[in-house]
Amino acid sequence: LLRLVSEGFDDGGSFSYLGAGLYRFQALFDPTSVPIEAGQTLRAAIELSAGDIPAGNGWCDFDADLVSTNDCTTGTSITRDIVRTSTCNGCHGVTSDTKLSFHRNDGRTEMEYCVVCHNPPRNADTGMTTLTHKIHYGSQLTVEWRGGNYDHVNFTRDITDCTSCHESGPLDADNWKTQPHQEACGSCHDDVDFVTGVGHGSGGQQPTNRFCRSCHPPEGQLTANELPVATVHTGIAKAAEAALYRGGGNGFAIERADYDRELETVTIEYSVTRDGVKADLANDPEWTNGGRLNIDLAWSAEDYTNEGSGSDPAPGQPVTVSALDIGNTVTPLPNGSYRTVVDVSGFGFGSLTVGLEGYPRADLVDENPPVAEYSAVPVRSAFRTISVEARTPVTPRRDVVDIQKCNACHDSGGAGLSFHGTNRTGEMQVCVLCHNANATDLRRRPADPGQTPDGKREESVDMKRMIHQIHMGGDLEEPVVIYGFGGTPHDYSGVSFIGNNKNCLTCHVGGTYSTDDAWRTLPSTIDSGNEVTDPSDDLAISPVTAVCSSCHDSDRAKDHMVANGGTFGSFPSEILLPVPEPNALPLALSALLGLGLLRRKQGGAGAGDS
């Protein structure tokens, strides 16, 4: 497909208005000056952009005809319809005011226009195939790339699932597996030198693309001589396996959760169903080969604090028990379900949420001869909230984020948002069991703050604060470092949000992100004090300030917050909370228990958080 470009009408051609909103540009380009032959396909494209009108692109594909007039309505001999802009905008344009756009003036918005310039003959390093793969694979590249430095980029979906971008629909959507070539494969597998054969294993030297399909057919079994494209990219198989745990009663299920007030225990019955069949958690290979399944108990459901869980040195964490301890703490039931009883004496108030989270492991590679290699499969977490006291109905935690908006960018195997090694998947309500107002990363950090990049003893992992800080990453004045599993520090200063970070509806449900909404939540702990399990000696940021300063962290912004009643390190008892409204009574009572003091809101302008 030959592409020609005339940029900015600056080649001496003529531009004229034909009336009725029609224009004509006639270039001085002579089609006979380059080797264009009849039947070849060309593309003419235009960019329209200005400060006061929506940007857009137009294009026309046509077969070269050196005798008759070309038109844009007749089908072309050659097509190259591989990835559609609507697919890109699934992540790059999650709101109506944001869409895929590049090069500062935001005039390049359509994939069909981008490839006019980003093609291999013009620049091998920035051809669309190389450019797109290397950018999205940025942090995992091993060789410095002349096209730019994107080592801070982490693809937020499953990088091994090529159909994340190469969705069905376009005429040539299957090219990723039917047309393997060095430019595409080498853009991610950048440690392979096809010409010399270094890193290419038994494939050896391959100076051209002539024999690629001999060893890399589209699909099939993995053998000593064939590595099918769709087979070695295991994200395809993972998505197929994950689909067996969804729909029609499949997946994780909490079938019963009852609280016994006399014994102070919770009885939980649960099951896992795959493709219509309940799993044998003690014997099925998906669970005996490294599968993980846990039950988390968190309280109070109105706004979790988990006070009294005894989770030292992990402030604010729920009580977690293994759901795979079959024959010990877990009893198999005749119907294929399982039962466990958890002692909750000494903690819990108001209501209790039970979460079921984890993953099975499956052999995703069809290999001959067979070699079992088990990989985690994402399954949506389940949860159920029950009353621990006599009052009903149970008031669930506020629902402020539309999980489908998260899934637009974050998806694993079609199961949705998935974190912590595929453990917590598809439900924001399961995330907040741990990521609550009292929670910090204390237990993951070195004991000596001097050994940390930020010099802190701990960092808040309260969802309402942490999630903003992560997505604002590169725009914050103070880089945020959060320690994760294995004591690994995660520095989010390189994160660039690809949507509009000024539009809260990018993630939020409407009517859930005002200062009044934040004001009715709990303060965020930033120092767990001497008694990690006792929040009364914590130092905390007042609720509105905790949210606002997670994005607006300049000294000037903080001074404004403090001047209007915000605090950046007060004891919870010193932070004034709102008077309970009739429909907010459970939250207010939770705050009374967790913070030890409930004070009346001080009226008047400028009261801020007070």
XYZ file of C-alpha atoms in Angstrom:
610
model
C 0.000 0.000 0.000
C 1.716 3.170 -1.207
C 1.062 6.305 0.814
C 1.818 9.847 -0.277
C 1.515 12.976 1.821
C 1.314 16.669 1.044
C 1.673 18.583 4.287
C 0.368 22.061 4.951
C -0.483 22.891 1.325
C 3.077 24.182 1.040
C 4.224 22.459 -2.142
C 2.964 25.207 -4.420
C -0.344 23.524 -5.205
C -3.622 25.400 -5.515
C -6.408 25.659 -2.943
C -9.879 26.857 -3.890
C -13.420 27.088 -2.545
C -16.070 25.456 -4.719
C -19.094 26.694 -2.773
C -21.628 24.830 -0.662
C -18.956 23.883 1.856
C -16.726 22.142 -0.694
C -13.023 22.797 -1.243
C -10.384 21.600 -3.644
C -6.652 21.224 -3.262
C -4.681 20.375 -6.369
C -1.089 19.376 -5.665
C 1.794 19.804 -8.051
C 2.740 16.191 -7.358
C 3.219 14.279 -10.601
C 2.106 10.639 -10.138
C 4.310 9.599 -13.043
C 7.419 10.832 -11.168
C 7.408 7.754 -8.904
C 6.922 4.111 -9.902
C 3.153 3.938 -9.390
C 1.550 1.223 -11.439
C -2.084 0.742 -12.340
C -3.857 -1.340 -9.683
C -1.731 -0.160 -6.801
C -3.647 1.310 -3.876
C -3.076 4.862 -2.684
C -4.458 6.902 0.197
C -5.167 10.617 0.307
C -5.691 11.999 3.817
C -6.481 15.338 5.395
C -6.142 16.788 8.884
C -8.459 19.480 10.179
C -7.632 21.195 13.465
C -8.077 24.593 15.058
C -8.551 25.917 18.553
C -12.292 26.490 18.287
C -13.487 23.463 16.289
C -13.324 19.695 16.873
C -10.295 18.109 15.259
C -10.825 15.388 12.700
C -9.287 13.439 9.859
C -10.587 12.299 6.513
C -9.099 9.835 4.051
C -9.757 8.192 0.734
C -8.328 4.898 -0.552
C -8.338 4.277 -4.280
C -6.620 2.152 -6.895
C -4.256 4.041 -9.141
C -5.715 4.627 -12.561
C -3.459 6.719 -14.779
C -6.168 7.211 -17.399
C -9.543 7.641 -15.707
C -10.518 9.816 -12.753
C -10.026 8.129 -9.378
C -12.847 8.081 -6.840
C -13.307 7.202 -3.175
C -16.310 4.932 -3.535
C -14.982 1.975 -5.520
C -13.417 -0.874 -3.526
C -9.634 -1.179 -3.562
C -7.416 -4.069 -4.606
C -5.306 -3.849 -1.462
C -6.571 -3.296 2.093
C -4.749 -2.681 5.337
C -7.535 -2.454 7.900
C -5.884 -3.926 11.008
C -6.733 -1.879 14.115
C -9.595 0.562 14.375
C -9.536 3.892 16.157
C -12.614 2.934 18.178
C -10.575 0.148 19.755
C -7.787 2.574 20.684
C -10.357 4.969 22.106
C -11.634 2.216 24.371
C -8.696 3.216 26.564
C -7.452 6.500 25.088
C -10.917 8.025 24.937
C -13.047 6.822 27.806
C -15.039 10.052 27.960
C -16.648 12.174 25.265
C -14.115 14.974 25.714
C -11.097 12.712 25.224
C -9.993 10.669 22.246
C -6.828 9.403 20.650
C -4.872 12.482 19.572
C -1.201 13.269 19.152
C 1.406 15.834 18.145
C 0.350 18.694 20.434
C -2.173 20.349 18.179
C -4.296 17.213 18.638
C -5.131 17.134 14.953
C -4.185 13.489 14.377
C -7.108 11.482 15.724
C -7.664 8.521 13.400
C -5.541 5.430 12.841
C -6.050 5.728 9.086
C -4.411 9.130 9.183
C -1.571 8.135 11.540
C -0.270 5.438 9.202
C 0.111 7.899 6.347
C 3.284 9.120 8.054
C 4.076 6.212 10.351
C 5.022 3.633 7.767
C 8.254 1.616 7.364
C 9.459 3.136 4.068
C 9.410 6.595 5.587
C 11.054 5.719 8.921
C 11.688 2.146 10.024
C 11.919 3.150 13.693
C 8.552 4.894 13.741
C 6.476 2.762 11.409
C 3.104 2.198 13.087
C 3.795 -1.456 13.868
C 7.134 -0.771 15.540
C 6.004 2.468 17.161
C 2.803 1.142 18.737
C 4.270 -2.133 19.985
C 7.365 -0.534 21.483
C 5.432 2.222 23.236
C 2.957 -0.177 24.810
C 5.704 -2.686 25.666
C 7.962 0.113 26.933
C 8.945 -1.059 30.408
C 9.736 -4.571 29.204
C 12.035 -3.684 26.307
C 15.663 -4.775 26.697
C 17.381 -2.653 24.037
C 17.452 1.142 23.769
C 15.171 2.286 20.960
C 16.017 5.195 18.694
C 12.338 6.087 18.358
C 12.062 7.314 21.955
C 12.285 6.370 25.601
C 9.111 4.741 26.883
C 10.589 2.576 29.624
C 8.088 4.084 32.081
C 5.093 2.703 30.166
C 3.256 -0.317 31.534
C 0.451 -1.718 29.422
C -2.629 -1.805 31.649
C -4.199 -4.829 29.984
C -2.783 -8.315 29.326
C 0.245 -7.706 27.091
C 0.182 -11.353 25.937
C -3.330 -11.006 24.528
C -2.875 -9.502 21.071
C -6.657 -9.244 20.620
C -6.707 -6.444 23.207
C -5.926 -4.168 20.250
C -6.363 -6.509 17.285
C -10.075 -7.011 17.842
C -12.240 -8.803 15.301
C -14.057 -6.589 12.816
C -11.460 -4.958 10.576
C -10.875 -6.749 7.274
C -7.281 -7.573 8.167
C -7.710 -8.007 11.937
C -6.042 -11.437 11.907
C -2.822 -10.172 10.333
C -1.142 -10.300 13.758
C -1.208 -14.103 13.580
C -1.490 -14.866 9.857
C 1.272 -12.496 8.679
C 4.200 -12.791 11.128
C 7.201 -10.670 10.155
C 10.351 -9.291 11.701
C 9.113 -5.741 12.161
C 6.126 -6.876 14.245
C 7.811 -9.646 16.233
C 11.063 -7.778 16.777
C 9.288 -4.696 18.085
C 8.496 -6.558 21.314
C 11.090 -9.345 21.176
C 13.845 -6.790 20.800
C 16.583 -9.136 22.022
C 16.292 -11.123 18.773
C 18.572 -10.314 15.828
C 16.987 -12.072 12.869
C 19.859 -11.332 10.504
C 22.583 -12.841 12.706
C 20.291 -15.352 14.406
C 21.250 -14.187 17.924
C 18.354 -14.823 20.288
C 16.347 -16.612 17.610
C 16.938 -20.125 18.936
C 16.641 -22.915 16.384
C 15.223 -20.390 13.893
C 18.753 -19.181 13.252
C 19.507 -16.556 10.640
C 16.504 -15.169 8.772
C 17.490 -12.166 6.625
C 13.950 -11.850 5.196
C 10.365 -12.637 6.192
C 10.098 -15.385 3.591
C 10.067 -18.355 5.981
C 8.403 -16.850 9.076
C 5.143 -18.737 8.591
C 6.958 -22.050 8.201
C 7.716 -22.075 11.937
C 5.012 -19.667 13.089
C 1.591 -20.738 11.753
C -1.431 -18.831 13.077
C -2.636 -21.498 15.527
C -2.058 -25.090 16.593
C 0.044 -27.165 18.946
C 3.396 -26.012 20.173
C 6.059 -28.468 18.977
C 9.830 -28.590 18.679
C 9.558 -27.221 15.130
C 6.472 -24.989 15.273
C 5.623 -22.081 17.551
C 2.114 -20.979 16.485
C 1.562 -17.276 17.044
C -1.768 -17.530 18.895
C -0.459 -20.390 21.042
C 2.707 -18.752 22.340
C 0.835 -15.540 23.121
C -0.944 -17.161 26.065
C -3.307 -14.258 26.714
C -5.637 -15.724 24.079
C -5.891 -19.033 25.929
C -6.154 -17.267 29.281
C -9.167 -15.289 28.082
C -10.818 -18.489 26.817
C -10.190 -20.250 30.133
C -11.357 -17.255 32.177
C -14.608 -17.183 30.195
C -15.463 -20.634 31.602
C -15.789 -19.020 35.044
C -18.328 -16.408 33.946
C -22.054 -16.470 33.239
C -24.705 -19.065 33.971
C -23.802 -19.490 37.639
C -20.111 -20.023 36.961
C -17.300 -18.465 38.991
C -16.773 -17.764 42.688
C -19.917 -17.802 44.840
C -20.585 -17.085 48.514
C -23.740 -19.127 49.025
C -24.219 -18.442 52.719
C -22.774 -16.087 55.321
C -24.435 -16.099 58.754
C -23.393 -14.507 62.021
C -23.979 -16.369 65.310
C -24.351 -13.737 68.032
C -23.934 -16.226 70.884
C -20.758 -17.859 69.575
C -19.539 -14.722 67.786
C -18.685 -16.685 64.665
C -19.451 -16.346 60.979
C -20.371 -19.474 59.016
C -19.495 -19.193 55.344
C -20.474 -21.588 52.571
C -18.968 -21.112 49.140
C -18.186 -22.786 45.839
C -16.291 -22.392 42.587
C -17.997 -23.388 39.351
C -16.163 -23.888 36.048
C -18.119 -24.476 32.853
C -21.202 -25.559 34.782
C -19.405 -27.997 37.107
C -18.536 -27.294 40.747
C -14.815 -27.575 41.374
C -13.231 -30.187 43.607
C -10.900 -27.823 45.423
C -8.909 -30.670 46.974
C -8.172 -32.577 43.755
C -8.767 -30.533 40.594
C -5.440 -29.578 38.947
C -6.553 -25.943 38.673
C -6.361 -25.778 42.478
C -3.641 -28.313 43.361
C -1.016 -26.707 41.124
C -0.575 -23.432 42.938
C -4.145 -22.145 42.888
C -5.047 -19.639 45.582
C -8.423 -18.968 47.225
C -8.910 -16.837 50.343
C -11.797 -15.511 52.380
C -11.477 -11.944 53.668
C -13.648 -10.502 56.443
C -13.819 -6.715 56.734
C -15.943 -4.226 58.694
C -17.885 -2.041 58.950
C -19.394 -2.222 55.497
C -20.480 1.436 55.596
C -16.802 2.482 55.518
C -14.176 -0.130 56.329
C -11.640 0.362 59.124
C -11.055 -3.271 60.259
C -10.311 -1.983 63.732
C -9.537 -4.816 66.150
C -8.400 -7.307 63.523
C -5.008 -7.559 65.216
C -3.278 -7.176 61.855
C 0.061 -6.002 63.257
C 2.138 -4.709 61.498
C -0.466 -4.252 58.761
C -2.826 -1.466 59.849
C -6.411 -1.602 58.665
C -6.242 -5.064 57.118
C -9.102 -7.608 57.161
C -9.002 -11.068 58.674
C -7.979 -13.569 55.986
C -8.425 -17.348 56.056
C -7.572 -19.939 53.446
C -10.539 -21.344 51.551
C -8.373 -24.275 50.393
C -7.638 -25.710 53.837
C -9.838 -28.704 53.029
C -10.223 -31.213 55.862
C -8.957 -28.819 58.513
C -10.682 -25.472 58.830
C -12.735 -26.139 55.679
C -15.391 -28.875 55.436
C -16.574 -30.263 52.064
C -20.361 -30.445 51.691
C -22.302 -33.113 49.741
C -23.514 -30.624 47.128
C -19.971 -29.695 46.026
C -19.799 -26.591 48.192
C -17.521 -25.909 51.175
C -18.022 -24.532 54.669
C -15.747 -22.732 57.086
C -16.449 -21.080 60.438
C -14.501 -17.982 61.455
C -14.253 -16.659 65.004
C -14.922 -12.912 64.941
C -15.129 -12.337 68.705
C -13.502 -9.126 69.753
C -13.971 -7.294 66.510
C -16.669 -6.290 64.075
C -19.313 -3.620 64.341
C -22.512 -2.851 62.489
C -21.999 -5.016 59.430
C -19.415 -7.371 58.040
C -18.361 -8.021 54.432
C -17.122 -11.433 53.346
C -14.973 -11.484 50.212
C -13.903 -14.536 48.196
C -10.840 -13.885 46.072
C -7.975 -15.717 44.409
C -7.311 -17.628 41.211
C -7.143 -21.103 39.699
C -4.100 -22.076 37.637
C -4.460 -23.732 34.245
C -2.165 -25.181 31.602
C -2.694 -22.633 28.828
C -0.295 -24.012 26.209
C -1.353 -26.855 23.909
C 2.016 -28.550 23.631
C 3.201 -31.747 21.934
C 4.709 -33.554 23.726
C 2.699 -32.158 26.666
C 4.540 -30.135 29.280
C 2.345 -28.792 32.076
C 2.992 -25.118 32.804
C 0.313 -23.631 35.009
C -0.629 -19.950 34.879
C -3.027 -17.890 37.006
C -6.476 -17.353 35.490
C -8.510 -14.248 36.434
C -11.879 -14.955 38.060
C -14.103 -12.197 39.365
C -14.094 -11.887 43.145
C -17.324 -12.369 45.079
C -18.557 -10.691 48.243
C -21.516 -10.643 50.591
C -22.377 -8.208 53.382
C -24.178 -9.357 56.532
C -25.454 -7.670 59.690
C -23.444 -8.333 62.833
C -25.969 -6.551 65.007
C -29.735 -6.778 65.126
C -30.407 -3.786 62.925
C -31.377 -4.262 59.284
C -31.127 -3.627 56.436
C -27.385 -3.637 55.932
C -26.007 -0.360 54.599
C -23.366 -1.158 51.953
C -20.282 0.918 51.392
C -20.765 3.842 49.037
C -20.424 2.992 45.338
C -18.534 5.873 43.734
C -16.667 4.322 40.805
C -18.124 2.591 37.752
C -16.059 -0.590 37.442
C -16.815 -0.738 33.712
C -14.918 2.529 33.319
C -11.938 0.937 35.061
C -12.207 -2.099 32.803
C -11.968 0.086 29.696
C -8.239 0.378 30.369
C -7.611 -2.309 32.972
C -8.693 -5.783 31.929
C -7.294 -9.266 32.358
C -8.674 -12.128 30.325
C -12.017 -10.399 29.857
C -12.633 -10.640 33.615
C -11.969 -6.952 34.246
C -9.699 -5.060 36.616
C -7.195 -7.467 38.188
C -4.373 -6.822 40.669
C -1.983 -8.456 43.104
C -1.049 -11.406 40.928
C -4.587 -11.972 39.594
C -5.963 -12.309 43.136
C -8.491 -9.480 43.203
C -10.455 -9.249 39.994
C -13.433 -7.414 38.583
C -14.951 -5.860 41.728
C -13.973 -2.553 43.313
C -15.893 -3.532 46.443
C -13.325 -6.248 47.107
C -10.423 -3.792 46.706
C -11.678 -1.490 49.444
C -11.761 -4.314 52.007
C -8.018 -3.709 52.325
C -7.607 -0.225 50.855
C -9.495 1.627 53.564
C -8.977 4.814 55.555
C -6.807 3.135 58.237
C -4.589 1.209 55.813
C -0.957 2.010 54.982
C 1.937 0.123 53.379
C 3.810 -0.115 56.707
C 4.376 -3.888 56.730
C 5.901 -3.839 53.229
C 8.469 -1.116 53.932
C 11.974 -1.374 55.398
C 12.029 -0.714 59.136
C 14.502 2.112 58.529
C 12.834 4.965 56.578
C 16.314 6.057 55.487
C 16.385 3.030 53.186
C 13.291 4.157 51.269
C 13.244 6.492 48.231
C 10.837 8.918 49.916
C 12.239 8.704 53.456
C 8.833 7.816 54.890
C 7.888 5.265 57.503
C 4.652 4.502 55.658
C 2.301 5.758 52.941
C -1.486 5.749 52.936
C -3.112 3.142 50.700
C -6.626 4.425 51.349
C -8.419 3.947 48.026
C -9.801 7.488 47.842
C -6.284 8.872 48.185
C -4.086 6.219 46.575
C -6.045 5.842 43.339
C -5.846 9.566 42.573
C -2.131 9.693 43.352
C -1.371 6.770 41.053
C -3.273 8.189 38.094
C -1.872 11.690 38.643
C 1.658 10.230 38.996
C 3.767 12.356 36.673
C 1.764 15.531 37.374
C 2.370 15.518 41.130
C 4.995 17.757 42.671
C 5.850 15.126 45.293
C 6.397 11.672 43.728
C 4.367 8.931 45.394
C 6.072 5.664 46.328
C 3.961 2.745 47.547
C 5.509 -0.512 48.706
C 3.878 -3.697 47.462
C 4.258 -7.442 47.857
C 7.781 -8.664 48.426
C 8.808 -5.267 49.741
C 8.931 -3.825 46.219
C 8.751 -0.019 45.969
C 6.493 1.303 43.212
C 7.297 4.847 42.126
C 4.352 6.314 40.198
C 6.094 9.526 39.148
C 6.346 8.175 35.597
C 2.608 7.591 35.157
C 0.926 9.712 32.494
C -2.851 9.467 32.535
C -4.049 8.972 28.971
C -7.504 10.424 29.577
C -8.620 13.820 30.830
C -7.608 14.011 34.488
C -9.771 17.102 34.935
C -12.922 15.129 34.157
C -13.888 13.159 37.270
C -16.527 11.262 35.280
C -13.687 9.428 33.562
C -13.883 7.046 36.518
C -16.609 8.254 38.867
C -20.328 7.682 38.992
C -22.149 10.991 38.642
C -22.749 12.900 41.876
C -20.093 11.101 43.948
C -17.035 13.350 43.818
C -17.951 16.694 45.384
C -16.370 18.014 48.580
C -19.612 17.137 50.366
C -19.186 13.509 49.271
C -15.582 13.384 50.472
C -16.491 15.173 53.698
C -18.725 12.258 54.742
C -15.869 9.747 54.597
C -13.173 8.922 57.159
C -9.759 10.570 57.605
C -6.798 8.862 55.903
C -4.066 7.526 58.188
C -0.531 8.618 57.280
C 1.200 7.489 60.497
C -0.020 4.416 62.386
C 1.536 5.529 65.666
C 3.059 3.286 68.299
C 0.077 0.929 68.455
C -0.437 -0.169 64.870
C -3.737 -1.921 65.569
C -5.177 1.029 67.511
C -6.204 3.906 65.213
C -6.732 6.314 68.105
C -3.020 7.237 68.143
C -2.799 7.553 64.346
C -1.950 10.768 62.589
C -4.411 11.349 59.774
C -5.354 13.742 56.985
C -8.883 15.083 57.202
C -11.237 13.547 54.602
C -11.695 16.365 52.065
C -8.037 17.308 52.318
C -6.996 13.666 51.854
C -8.821 13.549 48.531
C -8.013 17.011 47.197
C -4.322 16.916 48.077
C -3.928 13.563 46.324
C -4.100 15.538 43.048
C -3.422 19.134 44.149
C -0.215 18.691 46.156
C 1.517 22.038 45.684
C 2.400 24.102 48.760
C -0.044 26.767 47.673
C -2.882 24.239 47.388
C -2.073 22.738 50.782
C -1.982 26.169 52.404
C -5.437 26.822 50.977
C -6.748 23.587 52.467
C -5.280 24.270 55.889
C -6.626 27.831 55.865
C -10.101 26.386 55.312
C -10.033 23.801 58.071
C -8.046 20.948 56.555
C -5.406 19.051 58.515
C -2.285 17.138 57.460
C -1.473 15.068 60.517
C -3.918 15.274 63.393
C -5.129 12.652 65.825
C -8.501 11.289 64.670
C -10.149 12.678 67.800
C -9.102 16.180 66.724
C -10.670 15.912 63.268
C -14.242 17.145 63.285
C -16.785 14.893 61.631
C -20.256 15.753 60.292
C -23.459 15.570 62.289
C -25.196 12.317 61.306
C -28.102 12.695 58.947
C -30.917 10.132 59.235
C -29.714 8.145 56.224
C -26.063 8.418 57.253
C -26.450 7.069 60.799
C -24.540 3.786 60.271
C -21.503 5.633 58.880
C -21.572 8.110 61.747
C -21.751 5.296 64.308
C -18.828 3.536 62.634
C -16.859 6.743 62.877
C -17.811 7.074 66.545
C -16.478 3.606 67.288
C -13.338 3.902 65.145
C -12.333 7.420 66.139
C -13.625 7.721 69.674
C -15.268 11.098 69.152
C -18.123 12.537 67.108
C -18.414 16.312 67.130
C -20.874 18.670 65.619
C -20.031 20.388 62.402
C -19.120 24.005 62.927
C -21.260 26.105 60.589
C -20.368 29.155 58.587
C -18.431 29.962 55.456
C -14.917 28.630 55.229
C -15.546 25.773 57.665
C -13.829 23.391 55.242
C -13.414 19.929 56.731
C -14.632 20.973 60.168
